[in-house]
Amino acid sequence: SQQGEEDPQALSIQEGENATMNCSYKTSINNLQWYRQNSGRGLVHLILIRSNEREKHSGRLRVTLDTSKKSSSLLITASRAADTASYFCATVSGAGSYQLTFGKGTKLSVIP
Amino acid sequence: KAGVTQTPRYLIKTRGQQVTLSCSPISGHRSVSWYQQTPGQGLQFLFEYFSETQRNKGNFPGRFSGRQFSNSRSEMNVSTLELGDSALYLCASSLNGGGADYQETQYFGPGTRLLVL
């Protein structure tokens, strides 16, 4: 079953603009991860944020986590056409198995 | 190092048939997980194997099964295929099944696209 929801479901921006995607989840987590998927291909791991962290940066990516609200956001700064993809958040609750529970994803289109 | 490989990449079957999909993890990785992706249900966890043992299984019927070999390669099998089994099946590997606190990166393969007619 889906852990949560991404918002918005689709986002279209101009190259150079920032893109913000939000993710909500339902249960307590060990960590939250963001993945990118290009055109129905495999998923690429972008960033992981632990439950005791509030913010994390990686290049043009900034992730925040608010465990009290059970939500996270992914910010992509200075977007490029190559960032066009679907973005998924996934939570890990642990408990004996490395299982990712995914949200439904945000489809990002960056217009050159 | 070579990435996660999945074979075949595309597959067409008819209802009632069975299918076996294969996944070769990154060399040295001991954990393999399988996910199903459909437009309606999104990405759903099927099962995870670690050192040849199934550690967890998602909410799928018994027609879905899998195994892992001593070289960490994994196969999943779907018997008595239904139209709703049409999906992209993704395999992912990690070094130690997440490690002590599940912080390891999972590396995904390109997927096998299954079409059931």
Coordinates of N, CA and C in Angstrom, one line a residue:
Chain A
S1 N 0.9 -1.2 0.0 CA 0.0 0.0 0.0 C 0.9 1.2 0.0
Q2 N 0.4 2.3 -0.5 CA 1.1 3.6 -0.6 C 1.2 4.1 0.8
Q3 N 2.4 4.6 1.1 CA 2.7 5.3 2.4 C 2.1 6.7 2.4
G4 N 2.2 7.4 1.3 CA 1.8 8.8 1.3 C 1.5 9.3 0.0
E5 N 1.5 10.6 -0.1 CA 1.1 11.3 -1.3 C 2.2 12.3 -1.6
E6 N 2.4 12.5 -2.9 CA 3.2 13.6 -3.3 C 2.3 14.7 -3.8
D7 N 2.8 15.9 -3.7 CA 2.1 17.1 -4.1 C 3.0 18.1 -4.7
P8 N 2.8 18.6 -5.9 CA 1.7 18.3 -6.8 C 1.9 17.0 -7.5
Q9 N 0.9 16.5 -8.2 CA 1.1 15.3 -9.0 C 1.9 15.6 -10.3
A10 N 1.7 16.9 -10.8 CA 2.5 17.3 -12.0 C 2.9 18.7 -11.8
L11 N 4.1 19.0 -12.3 CA 4.6 20.4 -12.2 C 5.4 20.7 -13.5
S12 N 5.1 21.9 -14.0 CA 5.7 22.3 -15.2 C 6.4 23.7 -15.0
I13 N 7.7 23.8 -15.2 CA 8.4 25.1 -14.9 C 9.3 25.4 -16.1
Q14 N 9.8 26.6 -16.1 CA 10.8 27.0 -17.1 C 12.2 26.7 -16.5
E15 N 13.1 26.4 -17.5 CA 14.5 26.1 -17.1 C 15.0 27.3 -16.3
G16 N 15.8 27.0 -15.2 CA 16.3 28.0 -14.4 C 15.5 28.3 -13.2
E17 N 14.2 28.0 -13.2 CA 13.4 28.2 -12.0 C 13.6 27.0 -11.0
N18 N 13.1 27.3 -9.8 CA 13.2 26.3 -8.8 C 11.9 25.4 -8.8
A19 N 12.1 24.1 -8.4 CA 11.0 23.2 -8.4 C 10.9 22.7 -6.9
T20 N 9.7 22.7 -6.4 CA 9.4 22.2 -5.0 C 8.4 21.1 -5.1
M21 N 8.7 20.0 -4.5 CA 7.8 18.8 -4.4 C 7.6 18.5 -3.0
N22 N 6.4 18.1 -2.6 CA 6.1 17.8 -1.2 C 5.6 16.3 -1.1
C23 N 5.9 15.8 0.0 CA 5.5 14.4 0.3 C 5.0 14.2 1.7
S24 N 3.9 13.5 1.8 CA 3.4 13.2 3.2 C 3.4 11.7 3.4
Y25 N 3.5 11.3 4.6 CA 3.5 9.9 4.9 C 2.7 9.6 6.2
K26 N 2.5 8.4 6.5 CA 1.5 8.1 7.5 C 2.0 7.5 8.8
T27 N 3.1 6.7 8.7 CA 3.6 6.0 9.9 C 5.0 6.6 10.3
S28 N 5.4 6.2 11.5 CA 6.8 6.6 11.9 C 7.8 5.9 11.0
I29 N 8.9 6.6 10.8 CA 9.9 6.2 9.8 C 11.3 6.2 10.4
N30 N 12.1 5.4 9.7 CA 13.5 5.4 10.0 C 14.3 6.4 9.2
N31 N 13.9 6.5 7.9 CA 14.4 7.5 7.1 C 13.5 7.7 5.9
L32 N 13.7 8.8 5.1 CA 12.9 9.1 3.9 C 13.9 9.3 2.8
Q33 N 13.6 8.8 1.7 CA 14.5 8.9 0.5 C 13.7 9.5 -0.7
W34 N 14.5 10.1 -1.5 CA 13.9 10.6 -2.8 C 14.6 9.9 -4.0
Y35 N 13.7 9.6 -4.9 CA 14.2 8.9 -6.2 C 13.7 9.6 -7.4
R36 N 14.5 9.5 -8.5 CA 14.1 10.0 -9.8 C 13.9 8.9 -10.7
Q37 N 12.9 9.0 -11.6 CA 12.7 8.0 -12.6 C 12.4 8.7 -14.0
N38 N 13.2 8.4 -14.9 CA 13.1 8.9 -16.3 C 12.2 7.9 -17.1
S39 N 11.1 8.4 -17.6 CA 10.3 7.7 -18.6 C 10.2 6.2 -18.4
G40 N 9.7 5.9 -17.2 CA 9.4 4.5 -16.9 C 10.6 3.6 -16.8
R41 N 11.7 4.1 -16.6 CA 12.9 3.3 -16.4 C 13.2 3.0 -15.0
G42 N 14.4 2.6 -14.7 CA 14.8 2.3 -13.3 C 14.8 3.6 -12.5
L43 N 14.8 3.4 -11.2 CA 14.8 4.5 -10.2 C 16.3 4.9 -9.9
V44 N 16.5 6.1 -9.7 CA 17.9 6.6 -9.3 C 17.7 7.3 -8.0
H45 N 18.5 6.8 -7.0 CA 18.5 7.4 -5.7 C 19.1 8.8 -5.7
L46 N 18.4 9.7 -5.1 CA 18.9 11.1 -5.0 C 19.5 11.5 -3.7
I47 N 18.7 11.2 -2.6 CA 19.1 11.7 -1.3 C 18.3 10.9 -0.3
L48 N 19.0 10.8 0.9 CA 18.3 10.1 2.0 C 18.4 11.1 3.2
I49 N 17.3 11.2 4.0 CA 17.4 12.0 5.2 C 16.9 11.1 6.3
R50 N 17.6 11.2 7.4 CA 17.3 10.3 8.5 C 16.1 11.0 9.3
S51 N 15.5 10.2 10.1 CA 14.3 10.7 10.9 C 14.8 11.8 11.9
N52 N 16.0 11.8 12.3 CA 16.5 12.8 13.3 C 17.1 14.0 12.6
E53 N 17.1 14.1 11.3 CA 17.6 15.2 10.6 C 16.4 16.1 10.1
R54 N 16.7 17.4 9.9 CA 15.6 18.3 9.5 C 15.9 18.8 8.1
E55 N 17.1 18.8 7.7 CA 17.4 19.4 6.3 C 18.7 18.7 5.8
K56 N 18.8 18.5 4.5 CA 19.9 17.9 3.9 C 20.1 18.5 2.5
H57 N 21.4 18.7 2.1 CA 21.7 19.3 0.8 C 22.5 18.3 0.0
S58 N 22.3 18.3 -1.3 CA 23.2 17.5 -2.2 C 23.2 18.2 -3.5
G59 N 24.3 19.0 -3.8 CA 24.3 19.7 -5.1 C 23.1 20.7 -5.2
R60 N 22.3 20.6 -6.2 CA 21.2 21.5 -6.4 C 19.9 21.0 -5.6
L61 N 20.0 19.9 -4.9 CA 18.9 19.4 -4.1 C 18.9 19.8 -2.7
R62 N 17.7 20.1 -2.2 CA 17.6 20.4 -0.8 C 16.4 19.7 -0.3
V63 N 16.5 18.9 0.7 CA 15.4 18.1 1.3 C 15.2 18.5 2.7
T64 N 13.9 18.7 3.1 CA 13.6 18.9 4.5 C 12.6 17.8 5.0
L65 N 12.7 17.6 6.2 CA 11.8 16.6 6.9 C 11.2 17.2 8.1
D66 N 9.9 17.0 8.3 CA 9.2 17.5 9.5 C 8.4 16.2 10.0
T67 N 9.0 15.5 10.9 CA 8.4 14.3 11.4 C 7.2 14.6 12.2
S68 N 7.0 15.8 12.8 CA 5.8 16.1 13.5 C 4.6 16.2 12.6
K69 N 4.9 16.7 11.4 CA 3.8 16.8 10.4 C 3.8 15.6 9.4
K70 N 4.8 14.7 9.6 CA 4.9 13.6 8.7 C 5.0 14.1 7.2
S71 N 5.9 15.0 7.0 CA 6.0 15.5 5.6 C 7.4 15.8 5.3
S72 N 7.7 15.9 4.0 CA 9.0 16.2 3.5 C 8.9 17.0 2.2
S73 N 9.9 17.8 1.9 CA 9.9 18.5 0.6 C 11.2 18.3 -0.1
L74 N 11.2 18.3 -1.4 CA 12.4 18.3 -2.2 C 12.4 19.5 -3.1
L75 N 13.5 20.3 -2.9 CA 13.7 21.5 -3.7 C 14.8 21.3 -4.7
I76 N 14.5 21.5 -6.0 CA 15.6 21.5 -7.0 C 15.8 22.9 -7.5
T77 N 17.0 23.4 -7.3 CA 17.2 24.8 -7.6 C 17.8 24.9 -9.1
A78 N 17.6 26.0 -9.7 CA 18.1 26.3 -11.0 C 17.9 25.1 -11.9
S79 N 16.6 24.7 -12.1 CA 16.3 23.5 -12.9 C 16.8 23.5 -14.3
R80 N 17.0 22.3 -14.8 CA 17.5 22.1 -16.2 C 16.6 21.2 -16.9
A81 N 16.6 21.2 -18.2 CA 15.7 20.3 -19.0 C 16.0 18.9 -18.6
A82 N 17.2 18.5 -18.3 CA 17.6 17.2 -17.9 C 16.9 16.7 -16.6
D83 N 16.4 17.7 -15.8 CA 15.7 17.3 -14.6 C 14.3 16.8 -14.8
T84 N 13.8 16.9 -16.1 CA 12.5 16.4 -16.4 C 12.4 14.9 -16.1
A85 N 11.5 14.5 -15.2 CA 11.4 13.1 -14.7 C 10.3 13.1 -13.7
S86 N 10.0 11.9 -13.3 CA 9.1 11.7 -12.1 C 9.9 11.5 -10.9
Y87 N 9.5 12.1 -9.8 CA 10.2 12.1 -8.5 C 9.3 11.4 -7.5
F88 N 9.9 10.5 -6.8 CA 9.2 9.7 -5.7 C 9.9 9.9 -4.4
C89 N 9.0 10.0 -3.4 CA 9.6 9.9 -2.0 C 9.3 8.4 -1.6
A90 N 10.1 7.9 -0.7 CA 10.0 6.6 -0.2 C 10.4 6.6 1.2
T91 N 9.6 5.9 2.0 CA 9.9 5.8 3.5 C 10.4 4.4 3.8
V92 N 11.2 4.4 4.8 CA 11.7 3.1 5.4 C 11.4 3.1 6.9
S93 N 10.7 2.0 7.2 CA 10.3 1.9 8.6 C 11.1 0.9 9.4
G94 N 12.0 0.2 8.7 CA 12.8 -0.8 9.3 C 12.1 -2.0 9.7
A95 N 12.3 -2.5 10.9 CA 11.6 -3.6 11.5 C 11.9 -4.9 10.7
G96 N 13.2 -5.1 10.5 CA 13.6 -6.5 10.0 C 13.7 -6.6 8.5
S97 N 13.3 -5.6 7.7 CA 13.4 -5.8 6.3 C 13.6 -4.4 5.7
Y98 N 14.4 -4.4 4.6 CA 14.7 -3.1 3.9 C 13.6 -2.9 2.8
Q99 N 12.5 -2.4 3.2 CA 11.4 -2.2 2.3 C 11.1 -0.7 2.2
L100 N 11.1 -0.3 0.9 CA 10.7 1.1 0.6 C 9.2 1.1 0.3
T101 N 8.6 2.1 0.9 CA 7.2 2.4 0.7 C 7.1 3.7 -0.1
F102 N 6.6 3.7 -1.3 CA 6.7 4.8 -2.2 C 5.4 5.6 -2.2
G103 N 5.5 6.9 -2.4 CA 4.4 7.7 -2.7 C 4.1 7.6 -4.2
K104 N 3.1 8.4 -4.7 CA 2.6 8.2 -6.0 C 3.5 9.0 -7.0
G105 N 4.3 10.0 -6.5 CA 5.2 10.6 -7.4 C 4.7 12.0 -7.9
T106 N 5.7 12.8 -8.3 CA 5.4 14.1 -9.0 C 6.1 14.1 -10.3
K107 N 5.3 14.4 -11.3 CA 5.9 14.4 -12.7 C 6.4 15.8 -13.0
L108 N 7.7 16.0 -13.1 CA 8.2 17.3 -13.3 C 8.6 17.5 -14.8
S109 N 8.2 18.6 -15.4 CA 8.5 18.9 -16.7 C 9.3 20.3 -16.7
V110 N 10.5 20.3 -17.2 CA 11.3 21.5 -17.2 C 11.4 22.0 -18.7
I111 N 10.8 23.1 -19.0 CA 10.7 23.6 -20.4 C 12.0 24.4 -20.7
P112 N 12.7 24.1 -21.8 CA 13.9 24.8 -22.1 C 13.6 26.2 -22.5
Chain B
K1 N 32.1 -0.9 -11.4 CA 31.3 -2.1 -11.1 C 30.0 -2.0 -12.0
A2 N 29.6 -3.1 -12.5 CA 28.4 -3.2 -13.3 C 27.2 -2.9 -12.4
G3 N 26.1 -2.3 -12.9 CA 25.0 -2.0 -12.1 C 24.1 -3.2 -12.0
V4 N 22.9 -3.0 -11.5 CA 21.9 -4.1 -11.4 C 21.4 -4.4 -12.8
T5 N 21.3 -5.6 -13.2 CA 20.8 -6.0 -14.5 C 19.6 -6.9 -14.3
Q6 N 18.7 -6.7 -15.2 CA 17.4 -7.5 -15.2 C 17.2 -8.0 -16.6
T7 N 16.8 -9.3 -16.6 CA 16.4 -9.9 -17.9 C 15.1 -10.7 -17.8
P8 N 14.3 -10.7 -18.8 CA 14.5 -9.9 -20.0 C 14.0 -8.5 -19.8
R9 N 14.2 -7.6 -20.7 CA 13.8 -6.2 -20.6 C 12.3 -6.1 -20.9
Y10 N 11.9 -6.9 -21.9 CA 10.5 -6.8 -22.3 C 9.9 -8.2 -22.5
L11 N 8.7 -8.4 -22.2 CA 8.1 -9.7 -22.2 C 6.6 -9.6 -22.5
I12 N 6.1 -10.4 -23.4 CA 4.7 -10.5 -23.7 C 4.2 -11.9 -23.4
K13 N 3.2 -12.0 -22.6 CA 2.6 -13.3 -22.2 C 1.1 -13.3 -22.4
T14 N 0.5 -14.4 -22.3 CA -1.0 -14.5 -22.4 C -1.5 -14.9 -21.0
R15 N -2.7 -14.6 -20.7 CA -3.4 -15.0 -19.5 C -3.2 -16.5 -19.2
G16 N -2.9 -16.8 -18.0 CA -2.8 -18.2 -17.6 C -1.4 -18.7 -17.7
Q17 N -0.5 -18.1 -18.4 CA 0.8 -18.5 -18.5 C 1.6 -18.1 -17.2
Q18 N 2.8 -18.6 -17.1 CA 3.7 -18.2 -16.0 C 4.9 -17.5 -16.6
V19 N 5.6 -16.8 -15.7 CA 6.7 -16.0 -16.2 C 7.8 -16.0 -15.1
T20 N 9.0 -16.0 -15.5 CA 10.2 -15.9 -14.6 C 11.0 -14.7 -15.0
L21 N 11.3 -13.9 -14.1 CA 12.1 -12.7 -14.3 C 13.4 -12.8 -13.5
S22 N 14.5 -12.3 -14.0 CA 15.8 -12.5 -13.4 C 16.4 -11.2 -13.0
C23 N 17.2 -11.2 -11.9 CA 17.8 -10.0 -11.5 C 19.2 -10.3 -11.0
S24 N 20.2 -9.7 -11.5 CA 21.6 -9.8 -11.0 C 22.0 -8.6 -10.3
P25 N 22.2 -8.7 -9.0 CA 22.6 -7.4 -8.2 C 24.0 -7.0 -8.5
I26 N 24.3 -5.9 -8.0 CA 25.7 -5.4 -8.0 C 26.6 -6.4 -7.3
S27 N 27.7 -6.6 -7.8 CA 28.7 -7.6 -7.2 C 28.9 -7.3 -5.8
G28 N 28.7 -8.3 -4.9 CA 29.0 -8.1 -3.5 C 27.7 -7.7 -2.7
H29 N 26.7 -7.3 -3.4 CA 25.4 -7.0 -2.7 C 24.7 -8.3 -2.3
R30 N 24.2 -8.3 -1.1 CA 23.6 -9.5 -0.6 C 22.0 -9.4 -0.5
S31 N 21.5 -8.2 -0.7 CA 20.1 -8.0 -0.6 C 19.5 -7.6 -1.9
V32 N 18.4 -8.3 -2.3 CA 17.7 -8.0 -3.5 C 16.2 -7.8 -3.1
S33 N 15.6 -6.7 -3.6 CA 14.2 -6.4 -3.4 C 13.5 -6.3 -4.8
W34 N 12.3 -6.6 -4.8 CA 11.5 -6.6 -6.0 C 10.3 -5.6 -5.8
Y35 N 10.0 -4.8 -6.8 CA 8.9 -3.9 -6.8 C 8.1 -4.0 -8.1
Q36 N 6.8 -3.8 -8.0 CA 5.9 -3.8 -9.1 C 5.4 -2.3 -9.3
Q37 N 5.5 -1.8 -10.5 CA 5.0 -0.5 -10.8 C 3.9 -0.5 -11.9
T38 N 2.7 0.0 -11.5 CA 1.6 0.1 -12.5 C 1.1 1.5 -12.4
P39 N 0.4 2.0 -13.5 CA -0.1 3.3 -13.4 C -1.2 3.5 -12.3
G40 N -1.9 2.5 -12.0 CA -3.0 2.6 -11.0 C -2.5 2.5 -9.6
Q41 N -1.6 1.6 -9.3 CA -1.2 1.3 -7.9 C 0.2 1.9 -7.6
G42 N 0.9 2.4 -8.6 CA 2.2 3.0 -8.3 C 3.2 1.9 -8.1
L43 N 4.2 2.3 -7.2 CA 5.3 1.4 -6.9 C 4.9 0.6 -5.6
Q44 N 4.9 -0.7 -5.7 CA 4.6 -1.5 -4.6 C 5.6 -2.6 -4.3
F45 N 5.9 -2.8 -3.1 CA 6.9 -3.8 -2.7 C 6.4 -5.2 -2.8
L46 N 7.2 -6.0 -3.5 CA 6.8 -7.4 -3.6 C 7.5 -8.3 -2.6
F47 N 8.8 -8.3 -2.6 CA 9.6 -9.1 -1.5 C 11.0 -8.7 -1.5
E48 N 11.6 -9.0 -0.4 CA 13.1 -8.8 -0.2 C 13.8 -10.1 0.2
Y49 N 14.9 -10.3 -0.4 CA 15.8 -11.4 -0.1 C 17.1 -10.9 0.4
F50 N 17.6 -11.6 1.5 CA 18.9 -11.3 2.0 C 19.6 -12.6 2.3
S51 N 20.7 -12.8 1.7 CA 21.5 -14.1 1.9 C 20.6 -15.3 1.8
E52 N 19.8 -15.3 0.7 CA 19.0 -16.4 0.2 C 17.7 -16.6 1.1
T53 N 17.5 -15.7 2.0 CA 16.3 -15.8 2.8 C 15.3 -14.7 2.5
Q54 N 14.0 -15.1 2.4 CA 13.0 -14.0 2.2 C 12.8 -13.4 3.5
R55 N 13.0 -12.1 3.6 CA 12.8 -11.4 4.9 C 11.4 -10.8 5.0
N56 N 10.8 -10.5 3.9 CA 9.6 -9.8 3.9 C 8.9 -10.0 2.6
K57 N 7.5 -9.9 2.6 CA 6.8 -10.0 1.4 C 5.6 -9.0 1.5
G58 N 5.4 -8.4 0.4 CA 4.3 -7.4 0.3 C 3.0 -8.1 0.2
N59 N 2.0 -7.3 0.0 CA 0.6 -7.8 0.0 C 0.2 -8.2 -1.5
F60 N 0.8 -9.3 -1.9 CA 0.5 -9.9 -3.2 C 0.1 -11.3 -3.0
P61 N -0.7 -11.8 -4.0 CA -1.2 -13.2 -3.9 C 0.0 -14.2 -4.0
G62 N -0.3 -15.4 -3.6 CA 0.7 -16.5 -3.6 C 1.2 -16.8 -5.0
R63 N 0.5 -16.3 -6.1 CA 1.0 -16.5 -7.4 C 2.4 -15.9 -7.7
F64 N 2.7 -14.9 -6.8 CA 4.0 -14.2 -6.9 C 5.0 -14.9 -5.9
S65 N 6.0 -15.3 -6.5 CA 7.0 -16.0 -5.6 C 8.4 -15.6 -6.1
G66 N 9.4 -15.9 -5.3 CA 10.7 -15.5 -5.7 C 11.7 -16.4 -5.0
R67 N 13.0 -16.2 -5.3 CA 14.1 -16.9 -4.6 C 15.4 -16.2 -4.9
Q68 N 16.3 -16.5 -4.1 CA 17.6 -15.9 -4.2 C 18.7 -17.0 -4.2
F69 N 19.6 -17.0 -5.0 CA 20.6 -18.0 -5.1 C 21.9 -17.6 -4.3
S70 N 22.8 -18.6 -4.2 CA 24.0 -18.3 -3.3 C 24.8 -17.2 -3.9
N71 N 24.7 -16.9 -5.2 CA 25.5 -15.8 -5.7 C 24.8 -14.5 -5.7
S72 N 23.7 -14.5 -5.0 CA 22.8 -13.3 -4.7 C 21.9 -13.0 -5.9
R73 N 22.1 -13.7 -7.0 CA 21.1 -13.5 -8.1 C 19.7 -13.9 -7.6
S74 N 18.7 -13.2 -8.2 CA 17.4 -13.5 -7.7 C 16.4 -13.7 -8.9
E75 N 15.4 -14.5 -8.7 CA 14.4 -14.7 -9.7 C 13.1 -14.4 -9.0
M76 N 12.1 -13.9 -9.8 CA 10.7 -13.9 -9.3 C 9.9 -14.6 -10.4
N77 N 8.9 -15.3 -9.9 CA 8.0 -16.0 -10.7 C 6.5 -15.6 -10.5
V78 N 5.8 -15.5 -11.6 CA 4.4 -15.2 -11.5 C 3.7 -16.3 -12.2
S79 N 2.8 -17.0 -11.5 CA 2.1 -18.1 -12.2 C 0.7 -17.6 -12.5
T80 N 0.1 -18.3 -13.4 CA -1.3 -18.1 -13.8 C -1.5 -16.6 -14.0
L81 N -0.8 -16.0 -15.0 CA -0.9 -14.6 -15.2 C -2.3 -14.1 -15.5
E82 N -2.5 -12.9 -14.9 CA -3.7 -12.1 -15.1 C -3.4 -10.8 -15.8
L83 N -4.4 -10.2 -16.5 CA -4.2 -9.0 -17.2 C -3.6 -7.9 -16.3
G84 N -4.0 -7.9 -15.0 CA -3.6 -6.9 -14.0 C -2.2 -7.1 -13.6
D85 N -1.5 -8.1 -14.1 CA -0.1 -8.3 -13.7 C 0.8 -7.5 -14.7
S86 N 0.2 -7.0 -15.7 CA 1.0 -6.1 -16.7 C 1.6 -5.0 -15.9
A87 N 2.9 -4.8 -15.9 CA 3.5 -3.9 -15.1 C 5.0 -3.8 -15.4
L88 N 5.7 -2.8 -14.8 CA 7.1 -2.7 -14.9 C 7.6 -3.3 -13.5
Y89 N 8.4 -4.4 -13.6 CA 8.9 -5.0 -12.4 C 10.4 -4.6 -12.2
L90 N 10.6 -4.0 -11.1 CA 11.9 -3.4 -10.8 C 12.6 -4.2 -9.7
C91 N 13.9 -4.4 -9.9 CA 14.7 -5.1 -8.9 C 15.7 -4.1 -8.3
A92 N 16.0 -4.2 -7.1 CA 16.9 -3.3 -6.4 C 17.9 -4.1 -5.5
S93 N 19.1 -3.7 -5.5 CA 20.0 -4.4 -4.6 C 20.7 -3.4 -3.6
S94 N 21.1 -3.9 -2.5 CA 21.9 -3.1 -1.5 C 22.9 -4.0 -0.9
L95 N 23.9 -3.4 -0.4 CA 25.1 -4.2 0.1 C 24.7 -5.1 1.2
N96 N 24.1 -4.6 2.3 CA 23.8 -5.4 3.5 C 22.4 -5.3 3.9
G97 N 21.5 -5.2 2.9 CA 20.1 -5.2 3.2 C 19.7 -4.0 4.1
G98 N 20.4 -2.9 3.9 CA 20.1 -1.6 4.6 C 21.1 -1.3 5.7
G99 N 21.8 -2.4 6.1 CA 22.7 -2.2 7.2 C 22.0 -2.1 8.5
A100 N 22.7 -1.7 9.6 CA 22.2 -1.7 10.9 C 20.9 -0.8 11.1
D101 N 20.9 0.2 10.3 CA 19.8 1.2 10.5 C 19.1 1.6 9.2
Y102 N 19.2 0.7 8.2 CA 18.5 0.9 6.9 C 18.9 2.2 6.2
Q103 N 20.2 2.5 6.3 CA 20.5 3.8 5.7 C 21.2 3.6 4.3
E104 N 21.4 2.3 4.0 CA 22.2 2.1 2.7 C 21.3 2.5 1.5
T105 N 22.0 2.8 0.4 CA 21.4 3.1 -0.8 C 20.9 1.8 -1.5
Q106 N 19.7 1.9 -2.0 CA 19.3 0.8 -2.9 C 19.5 1.2 -4.3
Y107 N 20.1 0.3 -5.1 CA 20.3 0.6 -6.5 C 19.4 -0.2 -7.4
F108 N 18.7 0.5 -8.2 CA 17.6 -0.2 -9.0 C 18.1 -0.5 -10.4
G109 N 17.6 -1.6 -10.9 CA 17.8 -2.0 -12.3 C 16.9 -1.3 -13.2
P110 N 17.0 -1.5 -14.5 CA 16.2 -0.8 -15.5 C 14.8 -1.4 -15.6
G111 N 14.5 -2.5 -15.0 CA 13.2 -3.1 -15.0 C 12.9 -4.0 -16.1
T112 N 11.9 -4.9 -15.9 CA 11.4 -5.7 -16.9 C 9.9 -5.3 -17.1
R113 N 9.6 -5.0 -18.4 CA 8.2 -4.6 -18.7 C 7.5 -5.8 -19.2
L114 N 6.5 -6.2 -18.4 CA 5.6 -7.4 -18.7 C 4.3 -6.9 -19.2
L115 N 3.9 -7.4 -20.3 CA 2.6 -7.2 -20.9 C 1.8 -8.5 -20.9
V116 N 0.7 -8.6 -20.3 CA -0.1 -9.8 -20.3 C -1.4 -9.5 -21.2
L117 N -1.5 -10.4 -22.2 CA -2.6 -10.2 -23.2 C -3.7 -11.2 -22.9

